[in-house]
């Protein structure tokens, strides 16, 4: 198999610990097994829209890599797009983990970025989408369904999990795990309120994720945890390695993430693969991953009473929780592994590269 080269354009540090960046690193690690190579080229993570000023340097690095395909991450599409009409560049594929305009910005920024993103996507020869939920959003916005291919992330969090020390339950009935950076859309305050309304012996909550992404929101989270009804029932762990995340999945009883906007929700799939029932809002991609009442409980967004009830049922009814855990594991067996994801992605990119060569001959 002849090696083909892919340059992946992204924003900031490719080692950032979020789902999208982890997706890229995991497929890059597997690239040689599929006759490919991925080279990362990043625009600096400056305030929007200043990263676009580094476009000339980006073009020089792309040309130095001599890629067969240019793969553009959705977080940088609008910033890189104006530069990617330059002559002599390879065919463009876009990889989308968020809709045009993103999901974390104020309305003016969102509208501006959405327009820029769409301009780039119109020039893309292929659009690789992280979830069916996101693909549905794009089709509804008028994108050509024939250009879209759903390539979801893998379910396997790590090959060799590293278990946490000690008993996560801490002498309570269950351990609830939530994995996500401390951002308002991840719904940590909602989850904390729900846990505070559980009986004191029902569960210990463990929070894994970067606490410094949104400092003002993180201050609210810390203040809520410090109140008497929660201060000894919540354990924070900060950023940990993927292997350690996998260890937390293995030792927890329930996974909960009250996220309002989750285009895929890699952590839901990983938790289900580890045999955890999942709890969250009936929003985003969760309904595509877990059927309510079978593999998890998806309650109406913002309904903290329902969220408390879901956690209470799983924390206090062992038979119900174990049946749902088994169902979650069975459902997750139908999700791709990272090897499967990599095979799908590189097949799409190789096909694009080969078809472009034929068109130019």
XYZ file of C-alpha atoms in Angstrom:
361
model
C 0.000 0.000 0.000
C 1.469 3.333 -1.068
C 1.661 5.824 1.795
C -0.366 8.962 1.388
C 0.128 12.134 3.370
C -2.546 14.117 5.182
C -2.037 17.565 6.657
C -4.560 18.268 9.421
C -5.248 21.929 10.119
C -6.340 22.752 13.653
C -6.184 25.510 16.239
C -3.702 25.724 19.087
C -2.065 22.749 20.761
C -3.023 19.343 19.282
C -2.322 17.831 22.720
C -5.285 19.700 24.259
C -7.457 17.367 26.338
C -10.839 17.619 24.652
C -12.782 15.121 22.589
C -11.979 16.671 19.215
C -8.244 16.873 19.804
C -8.153 13.354 21.239
C -9.989 12.133 18.139
C -7.265 13.577 15.917
C -4.390 12.186 17.943
C -5.890 8.722 18.087
C -6.384 8.459 14.335
C -2.937 9.996 13.748
C -1.371 7.313 15.950
C -3.048 4.639 13.811
C -2.253 6.239 10.459
C 0.764 4.014 9.620
C -1.402 0.892 9.941
C -3.531 2.273 7.104
C -0.696 3.411 4.880
C -1.031 7.037 5.852
C 0.725 9.847 7.671
C -0.890 12.810 9.428
C 1.074 16.029 9.936
C -0.482 18.656 12.195
C -0.403 22.328 11.262
C -1.946 24.691 13.818
C -2.980 28.297 13.723
C -2.188 30.005 17.047
C -4.948 30.043 19.648
C -5.276 33.816 19.700
C -8.493 35.774 20.218
C -10.900 35.476 17.281
C -10.264 36.370 14.452
C -6.546 37.073 14.987
C -5.364 33.493 14.216
C -6.162 34.191 10.559
C -3.188 36.586 10.524
C -0.900 33.544 10.657
C -2.331 32.207 7.402
C 0.794 32.833 5.319
C 2.897 30.769 7.720
C 0.224 28.075 7.627
C 0.415 27.911 3.822
C 4.200 27.562 3.876
C 3.967 24.666 6.294
C 1.240 22.961 4.253
C 3.330 23.158 1.090
C 6.422 21.894 2.913
C 4.478 18.781 3.993
C 3.419 18.023 0.382
C 0.129 16.417 1.451
C -2.173 14.420 -0.794
C -5.202 15.656 1.173
C -5.803 18.670 3.371
C -8.027 17.812 6.358
C -9.507 20.904 8.038
C -10.778 20.736 11.629
C -14.109 22.496 12.159
C -12.663 24.666 14.948
C -10.333 26.349 12.457
C -12.364 26.166 9.232
C -13.513 29.779 9.170
C -10.086 31.141 10.103
C -8.106 29.059 7.624
C -10.681 29.137 4.833
C -9.796 32.506 3.261
C -6.231 31.251 2.726
C -7.160 27.885 1.274
C -8.155 29.196 -2.130
C -4.476 29.581 -2.956
C -3.292 27.710 -6.078
C -1.531 24.397 -5.910
C -3.183 23.041 -2.755
C -4.454 19.455 -2.511
C -8.143 18.562 -2.251
C -9.843 19.681 0.946
C -11.783 17.472 3.334
C -13.385 18.909 6.456
C -13.743 17.035 9.729
C -16.623 18.381 11.823
C -17.049 18.002 15.582
C -19.355 21.022 15.799
C -21.879 22.815 13.566
C -20.924 25.920 11.571
C -20.250 28.730 14.018
C -19.375 26.427 16.895
C -21.315 25.854 20.093
C -19.507 27.952 22.710
C -19.720 31.490 21.351
C -21.941 34.545 21.759
C -24.405 35.279 18.959
C -22.348 37.831 17.001
C -19.254 35.663 17.004
C -21.345 32.587 16.224
C -22.994 34.186 13.183
C -19.720 35.568 11.848
C -17.895 32.288 12.272
C -20.798 30.310 10.791
C -20.596 32.349 7.599
C -16.836 31.818 7.355
C -17.137 28.111 8.154
C -19.762 27.560 5.477
C -17.608 29.325 2.896
C -14.846 26.787 3.505
C -17.224 23.806 3.569
C -18.583 24.770 0.142
C -15.086 24.152 -1.250
C -14.602 20.852 0.559
C -14.729 17.668 -1.505
C -15.744 15.594 1.521
C -17.164 16.353 4.958
C -16.472 13.822 7.705
C -18.978 14.175 10.541
C -18.588 12.984 14.129
C -22.210 11.950 14.686
C -25.521 11.299 13.012
C -27.042 14.098 15.097
C -24.561 16.591 13.643
C -25.031 15.175 10.137
C -28.780 15.735 10.486
C -28.139 19.353 11.489
C -25.967 19.891 8.425
C -28.473 18.306 6.056
C -31.168 20.562 7.505
C -28.915 23.547 6.745
C -28.768 22.551 3.090
C -25.461 20.704 2.847
C -25.327 18.036 0.146
C -25.956 14.692 1.841
C -23.745 12.959 -0.738
C -20.730 14.897 0.551
C -21.280 13.848 4.187
C -19.853 10.729 5.798
C -20.404 9.949 9.486
C -17.159 8.804 11.099
C -17.880 8.590 14.840
C -15.164 8.346 17.504
C -14.107 5.042 18.981
C -15.589 3.557 22.108
C -12.279 2.339 23.588
C -10.932 4.955 25.980
C -7.496 3.345 26.388
C -5.787 0.022 25.724
C -4.427 -0.297 29.274
C -6.611 1.443 31.893
C -4.980 2.792 35.045
C -7.326 2.374 37.997
C -7.731 5.149 40.572
C -6.622 4.491 44.120
C -9.169 3.830 46.823
C -12.870 3.056 46.736
C -14.734 5.591 44.587
C -17.931 4.961 46.538
C -16.329 6.161 49.790
C -18.720 4.136 51.951
C -21.774 5.219 49.980
C -24.004 3.054 47.790
C -22.587 4.117 44.439
C -19.961 6.199 42.673
C -21.147 8.622 40.003
C -18.573 9.703 37.433
C -18.714 12.799 35.231
C -16.001 13.476 32.639
C -15.943 16.911 31.041
C -14.166 20.244 31.223
C -15.683 22.840 33.526
C -17.740 24.793 31.000
C -21.260 26.128 31.377
C -22.639 23.929 28.582
C -21.426 20.811 30.404
C -24.072 21.448 33.066
C -21.976 20.890 36.176
C -24.108 23.160 38.342
C -27.214 21.217 37.327
C -25.504 17.937 38.163
C -24.310 19.246 41.526
C -27.812 20.356 42.451
C -29.176 16.946 41.510
C -26.564 15.170 43.625
C -27.219 17.501 46.569
C -30.835 16.324 46.592
C -29.907 12.647 46.855
C -29.893 10.964 50.258
C -26.462 11.560 51.844
C -25.475 7.894 51.602
C -26.623 7.387 47.994
C -23.580 8.427 45.984
C -20.178 10.058 45.814
C -19.669 12.195 42.718
C -16.289 12.265 40.932
C -15.495 15.079 38.498
C -12.750 14.566 35.913
C -11.793 17.394 33.568
C -9.988 20.697 33.114
C -11.131 23.151 35.774
C -9.628 26.246 34.115
C -11.406 26.516 30.758
C -14.018 29.050 31.927
C -12.657 30.601 35.157
C -15.832 32.465 36.120
C -17.960 29.350 35.736
C -15.364 27.263 37.568
C -15.577 29.673 40.509
C -19.318 29.023 40.707
C -18.719 25.271 40.612
C -16.131 25.422 43.401
C -18.416 27.590 45.531
C -21.274 25.136 45.096
C -19.109 22.144 45.986
C -17.920 23.913 49.130
C -21.419 24.309 50.564
C -22.202 21.994 53.524
C -24.579 19.730 51.600
C -21.879 18.747 49.073
C -18.428 19.457 50.464
C -17.694 15.819 51.428
C -19.728 14.186 48.627
C -17.831 15.490 45.584
C -14.245 14.670 44.613
C -12.467 16.660 41.880
C -9.591 15.138 39.935
C -8.698 17.728 37.296
C -7.120 16.641 34.023
C -6.014 13.006 33.911
C -4.631 10.795 31.160
C -6.905 8.773 28.854
C -5.683 5.621 30.605
C -6.723 7.080 33.963
C -10.106 8.109 32.551
C -10.571 4.496 31.454
C -9.735 3.411 35.001
C -12.414 5.709 36.428
C -14.967 4.174 34.054
C -14.044 0.715 35.335
C -14.459 1.659 39.007
C -17.582 3.828 38.839
C -21.219 2.674 38.924
C -23.013 5.434 36.997
C -21.951 7.981 34.385
C -23.630 11.404 34.348
C -23.115 14.424 32.127
C -25.782 17.132 32.065
C -24.506 18.677 28.846
C -26.876 20.820 26.831
C -24.867 20.713 23.582
C -22.896 17.587 22.784
C -22.454 17.001 19.014
C -21.204 13.481 19.749
C -20.340 12.941 23.401
C -17.379 10.569 23.169
C -17.477 10.089 26.931
C -21.002 8.649 26.795
C -19.840 5.943 24.383
C -16.720 5.215 26.425
C -18.750 4.930 29.634
C -21.256 2.578 28.012
C -18.413 0.409 26.696
C -17.188 0.098 30.286
C -20.635 -1.057 31.380
C -21.965 2.145 32.916
C -25.563 3.313 32.544
C -25.508 6.913 31.319
C -27.568 9.830 32.583
C -28.010 13.211 30.931
C -30.340 15.571 29.164
C -32.458 14.363 26.270
C -30.438 16.588 23.937
C -27.566 16.510 21.487
C -26.318 13.082 20.501
C -27.192 11.204 23.701
C -30.575 9.956 22.360
C -28.688 8.477 19.373
C -26.384 6.533 21.700
C -28.602 5.342 24.548
C -32.298 4.533 24.559
C -34.080 6.060 27.532
C -34.901 3.381 30.075
C -32.703 0.771 28.388
C -29.037 1.824 28.321
C -29.468 5.067 30.205
C -31.817 7.792 31.350
C -32.220 10.948 29.260
C -34.411 13.496 31.012
C -35.884 16.808 29.780
C -33.195 19.504 29.537
C -33.105 21.726 32.597
C -35.378 19.509 34.700
C -33.242 19.118 37.808
C -35.988 17.212 39.627
C -36.023 14.591 36.857
C -32.219 14.481 36.884
C -32.260 13.831 40.624
C -34.863 11.118 40.133
C -32.801 9.381 37.467
C -29.695 9.340 39.650
C -31.701 8.226 42.687
C -33.240 5.279 40.832
C -29.852 4.058 39.613
C -28.108 4.687 42.928
C -30.632 2.838 45.085
C -31.958 0.057 42.839
C -29.079 -2.361 42.298
C -30.988 -4.745 40.025
C -32.175 -1.900 37.804
C -28.710 -0.382 37.601
C -26.998 -3.681 36.784
C -29.536 -4.543 34.091
C -29.060 -1.144 32.510
C -25.279 -1.485 32.783
C -25.374 -4.776 30.897
C -27.587 -3.229 28.222
C -25.202 -0.266 27.893
C -22.260 -2.594 27.335
C -24.178 -4.559 24.692
C -25.163 -1.380 22.863
C -21.605 -0.069 22.990
C -20.386 -3.251 21.335
C -22.103 -1.919 18.180
C -20.081 1.336 18.307
C -16.787 1.516 16.398
C -13.420 1.059 18.034
C -10.668 3.543 17.262
C -9.274 1.062 14.749
C -12.664 1.022 13.036
C -12.862 4.822 13.092
C -9.379 5.142 11.647
C -10.176 2.664 8.892
C -13.292 4.634 7.907
C -11.477 7.960 7.981
C -8.438 6.883 5.976
C -10.589 5.033 3.458
C -12.510 8.260 2.846
C -9.336 10.330 2.541
C -7.518 7.854 0.286
C -10.555 7.636 -1.990
C -10.609 11.433 -2.211
C -6.895 11.602 -3.028
C -7.133 8.894 -5.681
C -10.218 10.387 -7.321
C -8.504 13.776 -7.512
C -5.478 12.229 -9.232
C -7.738 10.572 -11.795
C -9.508 13.853 -12.496
C -6.230 15.577 -13.268
C -4.899 12.886 -15.603
